[in-house]
GROMACS .gro file of N, CA, C and O in nm:
model
  340
    1VAL      N    1  -8.268  -1.105  -4.267
    1VAL     CA    2  -8.176  -1.171  -4.360
    1VAL      C    3  -8.168  -1.009  -4.465
    1VAL      O    4  -8.051  -0.958  -4.465
    2TYR      N    5  -8.288  -0.905  -4.464
    2TYR     CA    6  -8.261  -0.798  -4.491
    2TYR      C    7  -8.147  -0.712  -4.409
    2TYR      O    8  -8.086  -0.633  -4.430
    3LEU      N    9  -8.272  -0.706  -4.263
    3LEU     CA   10  -8.147  -0.613  -4.150
    3LEU      C   11  -7.985  -0.650  -4.122
    3LEU      O   12  -7.910  -0.573  -4.138
    4VAL      N   13  -7.955  -0.816  -4.210
    4VAL     CA   14  -7.812  -0.843  -4.135
    4VAL      C   15  -7.790  -0.772  -4.285
    4VAL      O   16  -7.654  -0.728  -4.300
    5ALA      N   17  -7.849  -0.814  -4.380
    5ALA     CA   18  -7.740  -0.744  -4.527
    5ALA      C   19  -7.726  -0.568  -4.484
    5ALA      O   20  -7.629  -0.522  -4.549
    6GLN      N   21  -7.804  -0.523  -4.482
    6GLN     CA   22  -7.810  -0.363  -4.460
    6GLN      C   23  -7.697  -0.334  -4.343
    6GLN      O   24  -7.651  -0.262  -4.348
    7PHE      N   25  -7.723  -0.428  -4.212
    7PHE     CA   26  -7.582  -0.381  -4.115
    7PHE      C   27  -7.492  -0.421  -4.150
    7PHE      O   28  -7.387  -0.351  -4.133
    8VAL      N   29  -7.426  -0.504  -4.267
    8VAL     CA   30  -7.310  -0.547  -4.322
    8VAL      C   31  -7.286  -0.461  -4.420
    8VAL      O   32  -7.120  -0.397  -4.412
    9SER      N   33  -7.386  -0.405  -4.479
    9SER     CA   34  -7.364  -0.298  -4.602
    9SER      C   35  -7.290  -0.185  -4.563
    9SER      O   36  -7.278  -0.084  -4.623
   10ALA      N   37  -7.403  -0.121  -4.467
   10ALA     CA   38  -7.380   0.031  -4.376
   10ALA      C   39  -7.269   0.094  -4.363
   10ALA      O   40  -7.224   0.201  -4.449
   11PRO      N   41  -7.177   0.028  -4.281
   11PRO     CA   42  -7.034   0.069  -4.275
   11PRO      C   43  -6.925   0.074  -4.412
   11PRO      O   44  -6.808   0.169  -4.433
   12LEU      N   45  -6.994  -0.027  -4.475
   12LEU     CA   46  -6.911  -0.057  -4.633
   12LEU      C   47  -6.887   0.027  -4.703
   12LEU      O   48  -6.789   0.113  -4.799
   13VAL      N   49  -7.008   0.144  -4.728
   13VAL     CA   50  -7.084   0.231  -4.861
   13VAL      C   51  -6.974   0.362  -4.777
   13VAL      O   52  -6.940   0.439  -4.899
   14ASN      N   53  -6.910   0.365  -4.665
   14ASN     CA   54  -6.824   0.462  -4.599
   14ASN      C   55  -6.691   0.470  -4.691
   14ASN      O   56  -6.644   0.562  -4.726
   15ALA      N   57  -6.654   0.364  -4.766
   15ALA     CA   58  -6.544   0.329  -4.869
   15ALA      C   59  -6.547   0.444  -5.005
   15ALA      O   60  -6.395   0.480  -5.005
   16LEU      N   61  -6.704   0.412  -4.995
   16LEU     CA   62  -6.697   0.499  -5.163
   16LEU      C   63  -6.658   0.670  -5.115
   16LEU      O   64  -6.615   0.720  -5.223
   17THR      N   65  -6.700   0.701  -5.019
   17THR     CA   66  -6.637   0.875  -4.970
   17THR      C   67  -6.495   0.882  -4.997
   17THR      O   68  -6.434   0.938  -5.003
   18LEU      N   69  -6.440   0.765  -4.927
   18LEU     CA   70  -6.286   0.793  -4.873
   18LEU      C   71  -6.232   0.758  -4.985
   18LEU      O   72  -6.107   0.873  -5.008
   19TYR      N   73  -6.271   0.702  -5.072
   19TYR     CA   74  -6.219   0.706  -5.224
   19TYR      C   75  -6.261   0.802  -5.332
   19TYR      O   76  -6.242   0.808  -5.452
   20GLY      N   77  -6.372   0.900  -5.294
   20GLY     CA   78  -6.439   0.998  -5.367
   20GLY      C   79  -6.503   0.953  -5.500
   20GLY      O   80  -6.526   1.011  -5.592
   21LYS      N   81  -6.594   0.833  -5.423
   21LYS     CA   82  -6.722   0.793  -5.566
   21LYS      C   83  -6.835   0.804  -5.486
   21LYS      O   84  -6.920   0.698  -5.498
   22GLN      N   85  -6.847   0.947  -5.452
   22GLN     CA   86  -7.015   0.950  -5.442
   22GLN      C   87  -7.078   0.944  -5.521
   22GLN      O   88  -7.184   0.884  -5.471
   23HIS      N   89  -7.072   0.913  -5.681
   23HIS     CA   90  -7.165   0.912  -5.765
   23HIS      C   91  -7.235   0.790  -5.746
   23HIS      O   92  -7.307   0.739  -5.792
   24ILE      N   93  -7.144   0.690  -5.694
   24ILE     CA   94  -7.179   0.543  -5.675
   24ILE      C   95  -7.265   0.549  -5.585
   24ILE      O   96  -7.382   0.495  -5.613
   25PHE      N   97  -7.279   0.596  -5.501
   25PHE     CA   98  -7.362   0.588  -5.354
   25PHE      C   99  -7.475   0.692  -5.402
   25PHE      O  100  -7.588   0.581  -5.356
   26LEU      N  101  -7.474   0.764  -5.459
   26LEU     CA  102  -7.606   0.810  -5.578
   26LEU      C  103  -7.698   0.720  -5.632
   26LEU      O  104  -7.780   0.694  -5.592
   27MET      N  105  -7.586   0.626  -5.706
   27MET     CA  106  -7.662   0.560  -5.804
   27MET      C  107  -7.743   0.439  -5.737
   27MET      O  108  -7.825   0.385  -5.762
   28ILE      N  109  -7.645   0.419  -5.627
   28ILE     CA  110  -7.711   0.266  -5.511
   28ILE      C  111  -7.841   0.325  -5.425
   28ILE      O  112  -7.966   0.253  -5.430
   29ASN      N  113  -7.814   0.465  -5.400
   29ASN     CA  114  -7.973   0.524  -5.346
   29ASN      C  115  -8.065   0.559  -5.451
   29ASN      O  116  -8.210   0.482  -5.378
   30GLY      N  117  -8.026   0.563  -5.561
   30GLY     CA  118  -8.142   0.599  -5.610
   30GLY      C  119  -8.188   0.430  -5.685
   30GLY      O  120  -8.301   0.456  -5.721
   31MET      N  121  -8.113   0.357  -5.659
   31MET     CA  122  -8.181   0.208  -5.702
   31MET      C  123  -8.251   0.165  -5.626
   31MET      O  124  -8.366   0.074  -5.620
   32ARG      N  125  -8.241   0.186  -5.482
   32ARG     CA  126  -8.276   0.142  -5.401
   32ARG      C  127  -8.393   0.183  -5.363
   32ARG      O  128  -8.532   0.155  -5.337
   33ALA      N  129  -8.432   0.333  -5.422
   33ALA     CA  130  -8.583   0.431  -5.416
   33ALA      C  131  -8.641   0.342  -5.501
   33ALA      O  132  -8.779   0.353  -5.498
   34ILE      N  133  -8.563   0.319  -5.641
   34ILE     CA  134  -8.668   0.272  -5.746
   34ILE      C  135  -8.716   0.105  -5.685
   34ILE      O  136  -8.836   0.089  -5.729
   35LEU      N  137  -8.628   0.030  -5.648
   35LEU     CA  138  -8.670  -0.094  -5.572
   35LEU      C  139  -8.777  -0.080  -5.480
   35LEU      O  140  -8.885  -0.186  -5.480
   36VAL      N  141  -8.773   0.001  -5.385
   36VAL     CA  142  -8.872   0.023  -5.315
   36VAL      C  143  -9.027   0.102  -5.319
   36VAL      O  144  -9.120   0.025  -5.310
   37VAL      N  145  -9.019   0.167  -5.450
   37VAL     CA  146  -9.139   0.209  -5.497
   37VAL      C  147  -9.190   0.139  -5.601
   37VAL      O  148  -9.321   0.078  -5.582
   38GLY      N  149  -9.113  -0.022  -5.685
   38GLY     CA  150  -9.155  -0.042  -5.725
   38GLY      C  151  -9.200  -0.193  -5.726
   38GLY      O  152  -9.291  -0.256  -5.723
   39VAL      N  153  -9.153  -0.208  -5.575
   39VAL     CA  154  -9.221  -0.316  -5.473
   39VAL      C  155  -9.337  -0.293  -5.417
   39VAL      O  156  -9.470  -0.362  -5.431
   40PHE      N  157  -9.388  -0.172  -5.373
   40PHE     CA  158  -9.487  -0.111  -5.325
   40PHE      C  159  -9.623  -0.112  -5.442
   40PHE      O  160  -9.734  -0.124  -5.424
   41SER      N  161  -9.570  -0.058  -5.543
   41SER     CA  162  -9.630  -0.058  -5.672
   41SER      C  163  -9.735  -0.162  -5.689
   41SER      O  164  -9.809  -0.190  -5.742
   42VAL      N  165  -9.641  -0.260  -5.709
   42VAL     CA  166  -9.661  -0.440  -5.766
   42VAL      C  167  -9.749  -0.468  -5.636
   42VAL      O  168  -9.852  -0.521  -5.677
   43ALA      N  169  -9.734  -0.410  -5.537
   43ALA     CA  170  -9.848  -0.484  -5.425
   43ALA      C  171  -9.941  -0.396  -5.441
   43ALA      O  172 -10.066  -0.507  -5.439
   44TYR      N  173  -9.957  -0.298  -5.433
   44TYR     CA  174 -10.070  -0.218  -5.474
   44TYR      C  175 -10.179  -0.253  -5.613
   44TYR      O  176 -10.309  -0.305  -5.575
   45PHE      N  177 -10.113  -0.261  -5.744
   45PHE     CA  178 -10.183  -0.336  -5.864
   45PHE      C  179 -10.228  -0.488  -5.876
   45PHE      O  180 -10.323  -0.539  -5.921
   46TYR      N  181 -10.142  -0.554  -5.792
   46TYR     CA  182 -10.160  -0.702  -5.786
   46TYR      C  183 -10.240  -0.713  -5.627
   46TYR      O  184 -10.297  -0.837  -5.623
   47SER      N  185 -10.295  -0.634  -5.563
   47SER     CA  186 -10.320  -0.635  -5.429
   47SER      C  187 -10.278  -0.728  -5.392
   47SER      O  188 -10.340  -0.828  -5.307
   48LEU      N  189 -10.183  -0.758  -5.365
   48LEU     CA  190 -10.117  -0.846  -5.279
   48LEU      C  191 -10.105  -0.839  -5.110
   48LEU      O  192 -10.122  -0.724  -5.020
   49ALA      N  193 -10.088  -0.978  -5.058
   49ALA     CA  194 -10.134  -1.009  -4.916
   49ALA      C  195 -10.002  -0.919  -4.846
   49ALA      O  196  -9.915  -0.930  -4.899
   50PRO      N  197  -9.997  -0.863  -4.717
   50PRO     CA  198  -9.916  -0.825  -4.659
   50PRO      C  199  -9.771  -0.862  -4.644
   50PRO      O  200  -9.673  -0.867  -4.655
   51MET      N  201  -9.773  -1.030  -4.628
   51MET     CA  202  -9.659  -1.108  -4.597
   51MET      C  203  -9.613  -1.104  -4.708
   51MET      O  204  -9.495  -1.118  -4.701
   52GLN      N  205  -9.708  -1.148  -4.851
   52GLN     CA  206  -9.618  -1.152  -4.964
   52GLN      C  207  -9.555  -1.029  -4.974
   52GLN      O  208  -9.424  -1.007  -5.052
   53VAL      N  209  -9.591  -0.885  -4.983
   53VAL     CA  210  -9.533  -0.779  -4.988
   53VAL      C  211  -9.399  -0.784  -4.876
   53VAL      O  212  -9.282  -0.752  -4.986
   54ILE      N  213  -9.363  -0.823  -4.773
   54ILE     CA  214  -9.292  -0.811  -4.675
   54ILE      C  215  -9.185  -0.881  -4.734
   54ILE      O  216  -9.065  -0.858  -4.732
   55LEU      N  217  -9.201  -1.045  -4.793
   55LEU     CA  218  -9.107  -1.118  -4.853
   55LEU      C  219  -9.049  -1.076  -4.942
   55LEU      O  220  -8.941  -1.051  -4.945
   56ILE      N  221  -9.157  -1.022  -5.087
   56ILE     CA  222  -9.096  -0.998  -5.184
   56ILE      C  223  -8.975  -0.845  -5.178
   56ILE      O  224  -8.825  -0.827  -5.174
   57TYR      N  225  -9.056  -0.748  -5.037
   57TYR     CA  226  -8.933  -0.632  -5.019
   57TYR      C  227  -8.796  -0.698  -4.914
   57TYR      O  228  -8.709  -0.656  -4.917
   58SER      N  229  -8.800  -0.789  -4.822
   58SER     CA  230  -8.714  -0.848  -4.801
   58SER      C  231  -8.625  -0.894  -4.885
   58SER      O  232  -8.508  -0.873  -4.905
   59LEU      N  233  -8.642  -0.986  -5.009
   59LEU     CA  234  -8.566  -1.072  -5.087
   59LEU      C  235  -8.496  -0.985  -5.140
   59LEU      O  236  -8.377  -0.970  -5.201
   60LEU      N  237  -8.542  -0.838  -5.201
   60LEU     CA  238  -8.502  -0.768  -5.308
   60LEU      C  239  -8.443  -0.697  -5.239
   60LEU      O  240  -8.284  -0.632  -5.282
   61LEU      N  241  -8.440  -0.652  -5.121
   61LEU     CA  242  -8.325  -0.542  -5.062
   61LEU      C  243  -8.236  -0.588  -5.014
   61LEU      O  244  -8.096  -0.529  -4.992
   62SER      N  245  -8.274  -0.744  -4.987
   62SER     CA  246  -8.138  -0.826  -4.924
   62SER      C  247  -8.019  -0.819  -5.050
   62SER      O  248  -7.904  -0.845  -5.055
   63LEU      N  249  -8.108  -0.898  -5.177
   63LEU     CA  250  -8.047  -0.881  -5.277
   63LEU      C  251  -7.939  -0.744  -5.312
   63LEU      O  252  -7.849  -0.764  -5.333
   64HIS      N  253  -8.019  -0.638  -5.314
   64HIS     CA  254  -7.927  -0.523  -5.334
   64HIS      C  255  -7.844  -0.465  -5.229
   64HIS      O  256  -7.716  -0.426  -5.254
   65TYR      N  257  -7.849  -0.481  -5.123
   65TYR     CA  258  -7.725  -0.481  -5.020
   65TYR      C  259  -7.621  -0.603  -5.051
   65TYR      O  260  -7.499  -0.563  -5.016
   66PHE      N  261  -7.624  -0.694  -5.062
   66PHE     CA  262  -7.536  -0.746  -5.090
   66PHE      C  263  -7.494  -0.736  -5.209
   66PHE      O  264  -7.377  -0.735  -5.195
   67MET      N  265  -7.563  -0.693  -5.371
   67MET     CA  266  -7.490  -0.657  -5.468
   67MET      C  267  -7.395  -0.506  -5.456
   67MET      O  268  -7.332  -0.501  -5.456
   68THR      N  269  -7.466  -0.434  -5.327
   68THR     CA  270  -7.402  -0.294  -5.262
   68THR      C  271  -7.227  -0.324  -5.238
   68THR      O  272  -7.171  -0.247  -5.266
   69CYS      N  273  -7.242  -0.436  -5.120
   69CYS     CA  274  -7.155  -0.497  -5.114
   69CYS      C  275  -7.028  -0.535  -5.182
   69CYS      O  276  -6.914  -0.498  -5.179
   70TYR      N  277  -7.097  -0.590  -5.302
   70TYR     CA  278  -6.976  -0.637  -5.366
   70TYR      C  279  -6.940  -0.535  -5.489
   70TYR      O  280  -6.808  -0.543  -5.495
   71ARG      N  281  -7.037  -0.420  -5.502
   71ARG     CA  282  -6.966  -0.329  -5.570
   71ARG      C  283  -6.873  -0.277  -5.507
   71ARG      O  284  -6.802  -0.173  -5.553
   72VAL      N  285  -6.903  -0.247  -5.348
   72VAL     CA  286  -6.813  -0.154  -5.290
   72VAL      C  287  -6.667  -0.239  -5.288
   72VAL      O  288  -6.550  -0.182  -5.258
   73PHE      N  289  -6.655  -0.349  -5.261
   73PHE     CA  290  -6.554  -0.449  -5.262
   73PHE      C  291  -6.458  -0.444  -5.402
   73PHE      O  292  -6.365  -0.406  -5.418
   74LEU      N  293  -6.540  -0.424  -5.542
   74LEU     CA  294  -6.485  -0.406  -5.669
   74LEU      C  295  -6.407  -0.226  -5.698
   74LEU      O  296  -6.324  -0.207  -5.708
   75VAL      N  297  -6.512  -0.136  -5.586
   75VAL     CA  298  -6.392   0.004  -5.616
   75VAL      C  299  -6.279  -0.044  -5.510
   75VAL      O  300  -6.166   0.009  -5.555
   76ILE      N  301  -6.313  -0.089  -5.384
   76ILE     CA  302  -6.215  -0.103  -5.274
   76ILE      C  303  -6.056  -0.153  -5.401
   76ILE      O  304  -6.004  -0.134  -5.344
   77ARG      N  305  -6.086  -0.271  -5.471
   77ARG     CA  306  -5.986  -0.365  -5.506
   77ARG      C  307  -5.934  -0.268  -5.656
   77ARG      O  308  -5.784  -0.269  -5.656
   78GLU      N  309  -6.075  -0.191  -5.715
   78GLU     CA  310  -5.941  -0.104  -5.828
   78GLU      C  311  -5.881   0.006  -5.787
   78GLU      O  312  -5.794   0.032  -5.793
   79GLN      N  313  -5.892   0.033  -5.637
   79GLN     CA  314  -5.837   0.147  -5.564
   79GLN      C  315  -5.676   0.105  -5.536
   79GLN      O  316  -5.575   0.191  -5.519
   80VAL      N  317  -5.683  -0.036  -5.509
   80VAL     CA  318  -5.605  -0.061  -5.436
   80VAL      C  319  -5.492  -0.098  -5.532
   80VAL      O  320  -5.326  -0.079  -5.574
   81ASN      N  321  -5.515  -0.148  -5.663
   81ASN     CA  322  -5.459  -0.187  -5.765
   81ASN      C  323  -5.403  -0.014  -5.813
   81ASN      O  324  -5.261  -0.045  -5.855
   82LEU      N  325  -5.481   0.041  -5.823
   82LEU     CA  326  -5.406   0.193  -5.880
   82LEU      C  327  -5.292   0.227  -5.777
   82LEU      O  328  -5.197   0.293  -5.792
   83MET      N  329  -5.303   0.244  -5.640
   83MET     CA  330  -5.205   0.276  -5.567
   83MET      C  331  -5.081   0.194  -5.566
   83MET      O  332  -4.962   0.237  -5.542
   84LYS      N  333  -5.073   0.075  -5.590
   84LYS     CA  334  -5.028  -0.031  -5.626
   84LYS      C  335  -4.912  -0.005  -5.767
   84LYS      O  336  -4.802  -0.002  -5.776
   85GLU      N  337  -4.937   0.073  -5.818
   85GLU     CA  338  -4.902   0.108  -5.967
   85GLU      C  339  -4.816   0.266  -5.922
   85GLU      O  340  -4.811   0.300  -5.858
   0.00000   0.00000   0.00000
């Protein structure tokens, strides 16, 4: 699921560059970095099994990528509405 979500969101984030919203892309990448560090930190401190870590990692990053797609669609909708005015 994680790879599918990443595959879908990767081309969409190029729309942020198209509309000059690189700061949103920076925030998205910062959040992803925090999630990755958070997952592995929790795994280390709670001595989680590798399969548990992979499951948590996949679920959180899948959610992150789906939210990224949602955010990009909001930006596109906003830009389209601005062009209509």
